[in-house]
PDB file of C-alpha atoms in Angstrom:
ATOM      1  CA  MET P   1     103.577 132.719 -85.374  1.00 44.00           C
ATOM      2  CA  ALA P   2     107.162 133.817 -84.815  1.00 47.00           C
ATOM      3  CA  ALA P   3     108.585 136.626 -86.902  1.00 50.00           C
ATOM      4  CA  GLU P   4     111.058 135.660 -89.581  1.00 49.00           C
ATOM      5  CA  PRO P   5     114.668 136.615 -89.099  1.00 49.00           C
ATOM      6  CA  ALA P   6     115.472 139.747 -91.052  1.00 46.00           C
ATOM      7  CA  PRO P   7     118.018 139.015 -93.760  1.00 42.00           C
ATOM      8  CA  PRO P   8     121.136 141.083 -93.145  1.00 41.00           C
ATOM      9  CA  GLU P   9     122.631 142.746 -96.226  1.00 47.00           C
ATOM     10  CA  GLY P  10     119.839 141.865 -98.637  1.00 57.00           C
ATOM     11  CA  SER P  11     119.452 138.476-100.224  1.00 78.00           C
ATOM     12  CA  LYS P  12     122.939 136.975 -99.721  1.00 89.00           C
ATOM     13  CA  PRO P  13     122.029 134.998 -96.579  1.00 91.00           C
ATOM     14  CA  LEU P  14     118.812 133.805 -98.206  1.00 92.00           C
ATOM     15  CA  SER P  15     120.704 132.639-101.267  1.00 92.00           C
ATOM     16  CA  GLY P  16     123.254 130.959 -98.993  1.00 92.00           C
ATOM     17  CA  LEU P  17     120.445 129.237 -97.117  1.00 93.00           C
ATOM     18  CA  LEU P  18     118.999 127.887-100.370  1.00 94.00           C
ATOM     19  CA  SER P  19     122.459 126.644-101.332  1.00 94.00           C
ATOM     20  CA  GLY P  20     122.763 124.922 -97.972  1.00 93.00           C
ATOM     21  CA  ILE P  21     119.355 123.295 -98.381  1.00 94.00           C
ATOM     22  CA  ALA P  22     120.338 122.088-101.861  1.00 94.00           C
ATOM     23  CA  GLN P  23     123.680 120.772-100.588  1.00 93.00           C
ATOM     24  CA  ALA P  24     122.033 118.790 -97.799  1.00 91.00           C
ATOM     25  CA  THR P  25     118.972 117.621 -99.727  1.00 90.00           C
ATOM     26  CA  TYR P  26     120.182 117.047-103.282  1.00 89.00           C
ATOM     27  CA  TYR P  27     123.977 116.893-103.336  1.00 87.00           C
ATOM     28  CA  GLY P  28     124.546 114.613-100.343  1.00 81.00           C
ATOM     29  CA  ALA P  29     126.610 116.967 -98.165  1.00 84.00           C
ATOM     30  CA  ALA P  30     126.261 115.345 -94.735  1.00 84.00           C
ATOM     31  CA  GLY P  31     127.963 118.130 -92.772  1.00 88.00           C
ATOM     32  CA  ILE P  32     125.315 120.769 -93.503  1.00 90.00           C
ATOM     33  CA  THR P  33     123.163 121.056 -90.389  1.00 89.00           C
ATOM     34  CA  GLU P  34     120.516 123.463 -89.194  1.00 90.00           C
ATOM     35  CA  GLU P  35     122.907 124.776 -86.546  1.00 91.00           C
ATOM     36  CA  LEU P  36     125.666 125.378 -89.101  1.00 91.00           C
ATOM     37  CA  LEU P  37     123.344 127.271 -91.443  1.00 92.00           C
ATOM     38  CA  ARG P  38     121.910 129.392 -88.631  1.00 92.00           C
ATOM     39  CA  GLY P  39     125.350 130.150 -87.217  1.00 91.00           C
ATOM     40  CA  GLN P  40     126.800 131.118 -90.594  1.00 91.00           C
ATOM     41  CA  LEU P  41     123.842 132.935 -92.147  1.00 91.00           C
ATOM     42  CA  TYR P  42     121.445 134.088 -89.420  1.00 91.00           C
ATOM     43  CA  PRO P  43     123.431 134.189 -86.152  1.00 91.00           C
ATOM     44  CA  GLU P  44     121.076 136.837 -84.666  1.00 92.00           C
ATOM     45  CA  ALA P  45     117.930 134.757 -85.274  1.00 90.00           C
ATOM     46  CA  ALA P  46     116.290 132.731 -82.541  1.00 91.00           C
ATOM     47  CA  PRO P  47     116.394 128.962 -83.229  1.00 91.00           C
ATOM     48  CA  GLU P  48     112.596 128.662 -83.616  1.00 93.00           C
ATOM     49  CA  GLU P  49     112.468 131.631 -86.023  1.00 92.00           C
ATOM     50  CA  PHE P  50     115.269 130.173 -88.119  1.00 92.00           C
ATOM     51  CA  ARG P  51     113.662 126.720 -88.056  1.00 93.00           C
ATOM     52  CA  ALA P  52     110.420 128.216 -89.431  1.00 92.00           C
ATOM     53  CA  LEU P  53     112.291 129.989 -92.246  1.00 92.00           C
ATOM     54  CA  LEU P  54     114.289 126.850 -93.033  1.00 93.00           C
ATOM     55  CA  ALA P  55     111.131 124.724 -93.175  1.00 92.00           C
ATOM     56  CA  LYS P  56     109.350 127.227 -95.417  1.00 93.00           C
ATOM     57  CA  LEU P  57     112.225 127.490 -97.905  1.00 93.00           C
ATOM     58  CA  THR P  58     112.890 123.739 -97.866  1.00 93.00           C
ATOM     59  CA  ALA P  59     109.229 123.044 -98.687  1.00 92.00           C
ATOM     60  CA  ALA P  60     109.218 125.630-101.482  1.00 93.00           C
ATOM     61  CA  LEU P  61     112.444 124.298-103.013  1.00 94.00           C
ATOM     62  CA  LYS P  62     111.225 120.695-102.791  1.00 93.00           C
ATOM     63  CA  SER P  63     107.977 121.652-104.550  1.00 93.00           C
ATOM     64  CA  VAL P  64     109.853 123.433-107.316  1.00 94.00           C
ATOM     65  CA  ALA P  65     112.404 120.622-107.726  1.00 93.00           C
ATOM     66  CA  SER P  66     109.965 117.708-107.605  1.00 90.00           C
ATOM     67  CA  ALA P  67     107.859 119.315-110.353  1.00 92.00           C
ATOM     68  CA  ASP P  68     110.987 120.349-112.310  1.00 92.00           C
ATOM     69  CA  MET P  69     109.244 123.670-112.927  1.00 94.00           C
ATOM     70  CA  ASP P  70     109.993 125.718-116.002  1.00 94.00           C
ATOM     71  CA  LEU P  71     110.121 129.502-115.695  1.00 92.00           C
ATOM     72  CA  ASN P  72     106.378 130.015-116.284  1.00 94.00           C
ATOM     73  CA  GLN P  73     105.418 127.364-113.738  1.00 95.00           C
ATOM     74  CA  LEU P  74     107.954 128.781-111.291  1.00 94.00           C
ATOM     75  CA  GLU P  75     106.560 132.296-111.619  1.00 95.00           C
ATOM     76  CA  ALA P  76     102.980 131.090-111.083  1.00 95.00           C
ATOM     77  CA  PHE P  77     103.995 128.955-108.084  1.00 95.00           C
ATOM     78  CA  LEU P  78     105.990 131.726-106.415  1.00 94.00           C
ATOM     79  CA  THR P  79     103.219 134.268-107.002  1.00 94.00           C
ATOM     80  CA  ALA P  80     100.742 131.913-105.342  1.00 94.00           C
ATOM     81  CA  GLN P  81     103.135 131.360-102.438  1.00 93.00           C
ATOM     82  CA  THR P  82     103.513 135.105-101.831  1.00 93.00           C
ATOM     83  CA  LYS P  83      99.735 135.540-101.687  1.00 93.00           C
ATOM     84  CA  LYS P  84      99.230 132.601 -99.342  1.00 90.00           C
ATOM     85  CA  GLN P  85      98.773 133.279 -95.623  1.00 90.00           C
ATOM     86  CA  GLY P  86     102.129 132.519 -93.981  1.00 86.00           C
ATOM     87  CA  GLY P  87     103.751 132.087 -97.379  1.00 88.00           C
ATOM     88  CA  ILE P  88     106.987 133.540 -98.649  1.00 91.00           C
ATOM     89  CA  THR P  89     107.801 137.191 -99.167  1.00 91.00           C
ATOM     90  CA  ALA P  90     108.352 138.825-102.551  1.00 91.00           C
ATOM     91  CA  GLU P  91     112.086 139.080-101.772  1.00 92.00           C
ATOM     92  CA  GLN P  92     112.231 135.378-100.949  1.00 93.00           C
ATOM     93  CA  ALA P  93     110.359 134.576-104.157  1.00 93.00           C
ATOM     94  CA  ALA P  94     112.873 136.604-106.191  1.00 93.00           C
ATOM     95  CA  VAL P  95     115.816 134.818-104.538  1.00 94.00           C
ATOM     96  CA  ILE P  96     114.212 131.383-105.076  1.00 95.00           C
ATOM     97  CA  ALA P  97     113.584 132.216-108.756  1.00 95.00           C
ATOM     98  CA  LYS P  98     117.184 133.327-109.260  1.00 95.00           C
ATOM     99  CA  PHE P  99     118.500 130.265-107.401  1.00 95.00           C
ATOM    100  CA  TRP P 100     116.318 127.854-109.387  1.00 95.00           C
ATOM    101  CA  LYS P 101     117.356 129.361-112.729  1.00 95.00           C
ATOM    102  CA  SER P 102     121.007 128.689-111.975  1.00 94.00           C
ATOM    103  CA  HIS P 103     120.650 125.331-110.171  1.00 95.00           C
ATOM    104  CA  ARG P 104     117.774 123.615-112.011  1.00 94.00           C
ATOM    105  CA  THR P 105     119.915 121.345-114.192  1.00 93.00           C
ATOM    106  CA  LYS P 106     122.197 120.229-111.388  1.00 93.00           C
ATOM    107  CA  ILE P 107     119.316 119.516-108.985  1.00 93.00           C
ATOM    108  CA  ARG P 108     117.419 117.622-111.699  1.00 91.00           C
ATOM    109  CA  GLU P 109     120.471 115.447-112.434  1.00 88.00           C
ATOM    110  CA  SER P 110     120.880 114.778-108.722  1.00 87.00           C
ATOM    111  CA  LEU P 111     117.230 113.732-108.379  1.00 87.00           C
ATOM    112  CA  ILE P 112     117.562 111.409-111.374  1.00 82.00           C
ATOM    113  CA  ASN P 113     120.699 109.819-109.927  1.00 76.00           C
ATOM    114  CA  GLN P 114     119.031 109.398-106.526  1.00 77.00           C
ATOM    115  CA  SER P 115     116.020 107.706-108.098  1.00 75.00           C
ATOM    116  CA  ARG P 116     118.012 105.100-110.018  1.00 67.00           C
ATOM    117  CA  TRP P 117     118.231 101.610-108.753  1.00 66.00           C
ATOM    118  CA  ASP P 118     121.591  99.968-108.365  1.00 66.00           C
ATOM    119  CA  ASN P 119     122.406  98.956-111.925  1.00 68.00           C
ATOM    120  CA  THR P 120     121.925 100.973-115.069  1.00 74.00           C
ATOM    121  CA  LEU P 121     122.197  99.788-118.635  1.00 78.00           C
ATOM    122  CA  ARG P 122     125.227 101.460-120.175  1.00 80.00           C
ATOM    123  CA  ASN P 123     125.539  99.702-123.504  1.00 85.00           C
ATOM    124  CA  VAL P 124     123.777  97.040-125.593  1.00 86.00           C
ATOM    125  CA  ASN P 125     125.136  95.205-128.616  1.00 88.00           C
ATOM    126  CA  TRP P 126     123.404  92.428-130.493  1.00 85.00           C
ATOM    127  CA  ARG P 127     124.013  90.292-133.506  1.00 85.00           C
ATOM    128  CA  VAL P 128     122.678  87.181-135.243  1.00 83.00           C
ATOM    129  CA  ASP P 129     125.137  84.366-135.812  1.00 82.00           C
ATOM    130  CA  LEU P 130     125.009  80.870-137.246  1.00 77.00           C
ATOM    131  CA  LYS P 131     126.105  78.087-134.911  1.00 73.00           C
ATOM    132  CA  SER P 132     129.230  76.455-136.278  1.00 75.00           C
ATOM    133  CA  GLN P 133     129.796  74.022-133.407  1.00 74.00           C
ATOM    134  CA  SER P 134     127.405  72.056-131.264  1.00 69.00           C
ATOM    135  CA  ARG P 135     127.075  68.799-129.404  1.00 75.00           C
ATOM    136  CA  HIS P 136     124.162  67.944-131.665  1.00 73.00           C
ATOM    137  CA  VAL P 137     124.589  67.949-135.430  1.00 72.00           C
ATOM    138  CA  ASP P 138     121.026  69.221-136.035  1.00 71.00           C
ATOM    139  CA  GLN P 139     121.875  72.494-134.226  1.00 69.00           C
ATOM    140  CA  ILE P 140     124.761  73.421-136.565  1.00 74.00           C
ATOM    141  CA  ASN P 141     123.977  76.298-138.968  1.00 75.00           C
ATOM    142  CA  ASN P 142     120.954  77.364-136.919  1.00 77.00           C
ATOM    143  CA  PRO P 143     120.653  81.106-136.320  1.00 80.00           C
ATOM    144  CA  VAL P 144     121.150  82.404-132.783  1.00 82.00           C
ATOM    145  CA  ALA P 145     120.739  85.922-131.446  1.00 84.00           C
ATOM    146  CA  ILE P 146     123.525  87.092-129.154  1.00 86.00           C
ATOM    147  CA  VAL P 147     122.854  90.053-126.871  1.00 87.00           C
ATOM    148  CA  GLU P 148     125.694  91.672-124.931  1.00 89.00           C
ATOM    149  CA  MET P 149     124.795  94.147-122.180  1.00 87.00           C
ATOM    150  CA  GLU P 150     127.010  96.345-120.065  1.00 86.00           C
ATOM    151  CA  LEU P 151     125.500  96.985-116.625  1.00 82.00           C
ATOM    152  CA  GLY P 152     127.067  99.515-114.300  1.00 79.00           C
ATOM    153  CA  LYS P 153     126.648 101.330-111.047  1.00 71.00           C
ATOM    154  CA  ASN P 154     127.442 104.999-110.647  1.00 64.00           C
ATOM    155  CA  GLY P 155     131.164 105.410-110.081  1.00 62.00           C
ATOM    156  CA  LYS P 156     131.887 101.674-110.231  1.00 70.00           C
ATOM    157  CA  GLU P 157     133.208  99.231-112.802  1.00 76.00           C
ATOM    158  CA  SER P 158     130.768  97.712-115.266  1.00 78.00           C
ATOM    159  CA  ASP P 159     129.580  94.128-115.410  1.00 82.00           C
ATOM    160  CA  PHE P 160     129.075  92.430-118.763  1.00 83.00           C
ATOM    161  CA  LEU P 161     126.273  90.009-119.527  1.00 84.00           C
ATOM    162  CA  CYS P 162     126.069  87.923-122.676  1.00 86.00           C
ATOM    163  CA  LEU P 163     122.862  86.094-123.588  1.00 84.00           C
ATOM    164  CA  GLU P 164     122.342  83.656-126.437  1.00 84.00           C
ATOM    165  CA  PHE P 165     118.904  82.875-127.841  1.00 83.00           C
ATOM    166  CA  ASP P 166     118.059  80.166-130.351  1.00 81.00           C
ATOM    167  CA  GLU P 167     115.607  80.722-133.190  1.00 78.00           C
ATOM    168  CA  ALA P 168     112.608  79.365-131.260  1.00 82.00           C
ATOM    169  CA  ARG P 169     113.290  81.646-128.287  1.00 83.00           C
ATOM    170  CA  VAL P 170     113.767  84.684-130.559  1.00 79.00           C
ATOM    171  CA  ASN P 171     110.439  83.953-132.274  1.00 82.00           C
ATOM    172  CA  GLN P 172     108.751  83.559-128.874  1.00 86.00           C
ATOM    173  CA  MET P 173     110.165  86.910-127.704  1.00 80.00           C
ATOM    174  CA  LEU P 174     109.101  88.641-130.930  1.00 82.00           C
ATOM    175  CA  LYS P 175     105.573  87.256-130.543  1.00 87.00           C
ATOM    176  CA  LYS P 176     105.390  88.500-126.938  1.00 86.00           C
ATOM    177  CA  LEU P 177     106.706  91.955-127.941  1.00 83.00           C
ATOM    178  CA  SER P 178     104.092  92.106-130.686  1.00 86.00           C
ATOM    179  CA  GLU P 179     101.351  91.299-128.149  1.00 89.00           C
ATOM    180  CA  ILE P 180     102.607  94.007-125.810  1.00 87.00           C
ATOM    181  CA  GLU P 181     102.731  96.509-128.657  1.00 87.00           C
ATOM    182  CA  GLU P 182      99.140  95.659-129.636  1.00 88.00           C
ATOM    183  CA  SER P 183      97.888  96.064-126.063  1.00 87.00           C
ATOM    184  CA  ILE P 184      99.648  99.435-125.735  1.00 85.00           C
ATOM    185  CA  SER P 185      98.156 100.529-129.050  1.00 85.00           C
ATOM    186  CA  THR P 186      94.704  99.486-127.850  1.00 85.00           C
ATOM    187  CA  LEU P 187      95.148 101.350-124.569  1.00 82.00           C
ATOM    188  CA  THR P 188      96.256 104.567-126.259  1.00 80.00           C
ATOM    189  CA  GLN P 189      93.322 104.437-128.698  1.00 81.00           C
ATOM    190  CA  THR P 190      90.762 104.099-125.897  1.00 74.00           C
ATOM    191  CA  THR P 191      92.115 107.071-123.895  1.00 63.00           C
TER     192      THR P 191
END
């Protein structure tokens, strides 16, 4: 196994490398490449040595981020990684811990945003009205539920959706919701 590049001037390059990994992996910075990071942070390192360090730190950061580790979990994980054959050093563990403490919230928000599908529900309003006009006289003064939803994509304008349900449809939906609630209750009692 190739020797790791020695970090010049302490942990600054290591911290910079973690920032670069986070920029490329979680914040969508397309211009951050392996060559750029090596040239800026570890210019003396051989490409294969730097690639090994980059892979090791990327894997560690991905493990920490995907589990959204709290400080106790982080400490246990990093301790295990330092004891593992070919794992990280104690200095690297300290830099990862410091980096995670300051970047946890931002990385978590980025992961949540990346995992969302196109539309998100931004707002819901509902009300029950009585129909005052209809083509059929027997439908006047019948209650209807009106649901207004605002659907939006990140950074884009919202779309509005308005749904109207008559009394029979509302009762059907309430019955179905009740069945779902009962089945969930049954499942939670058996586990």
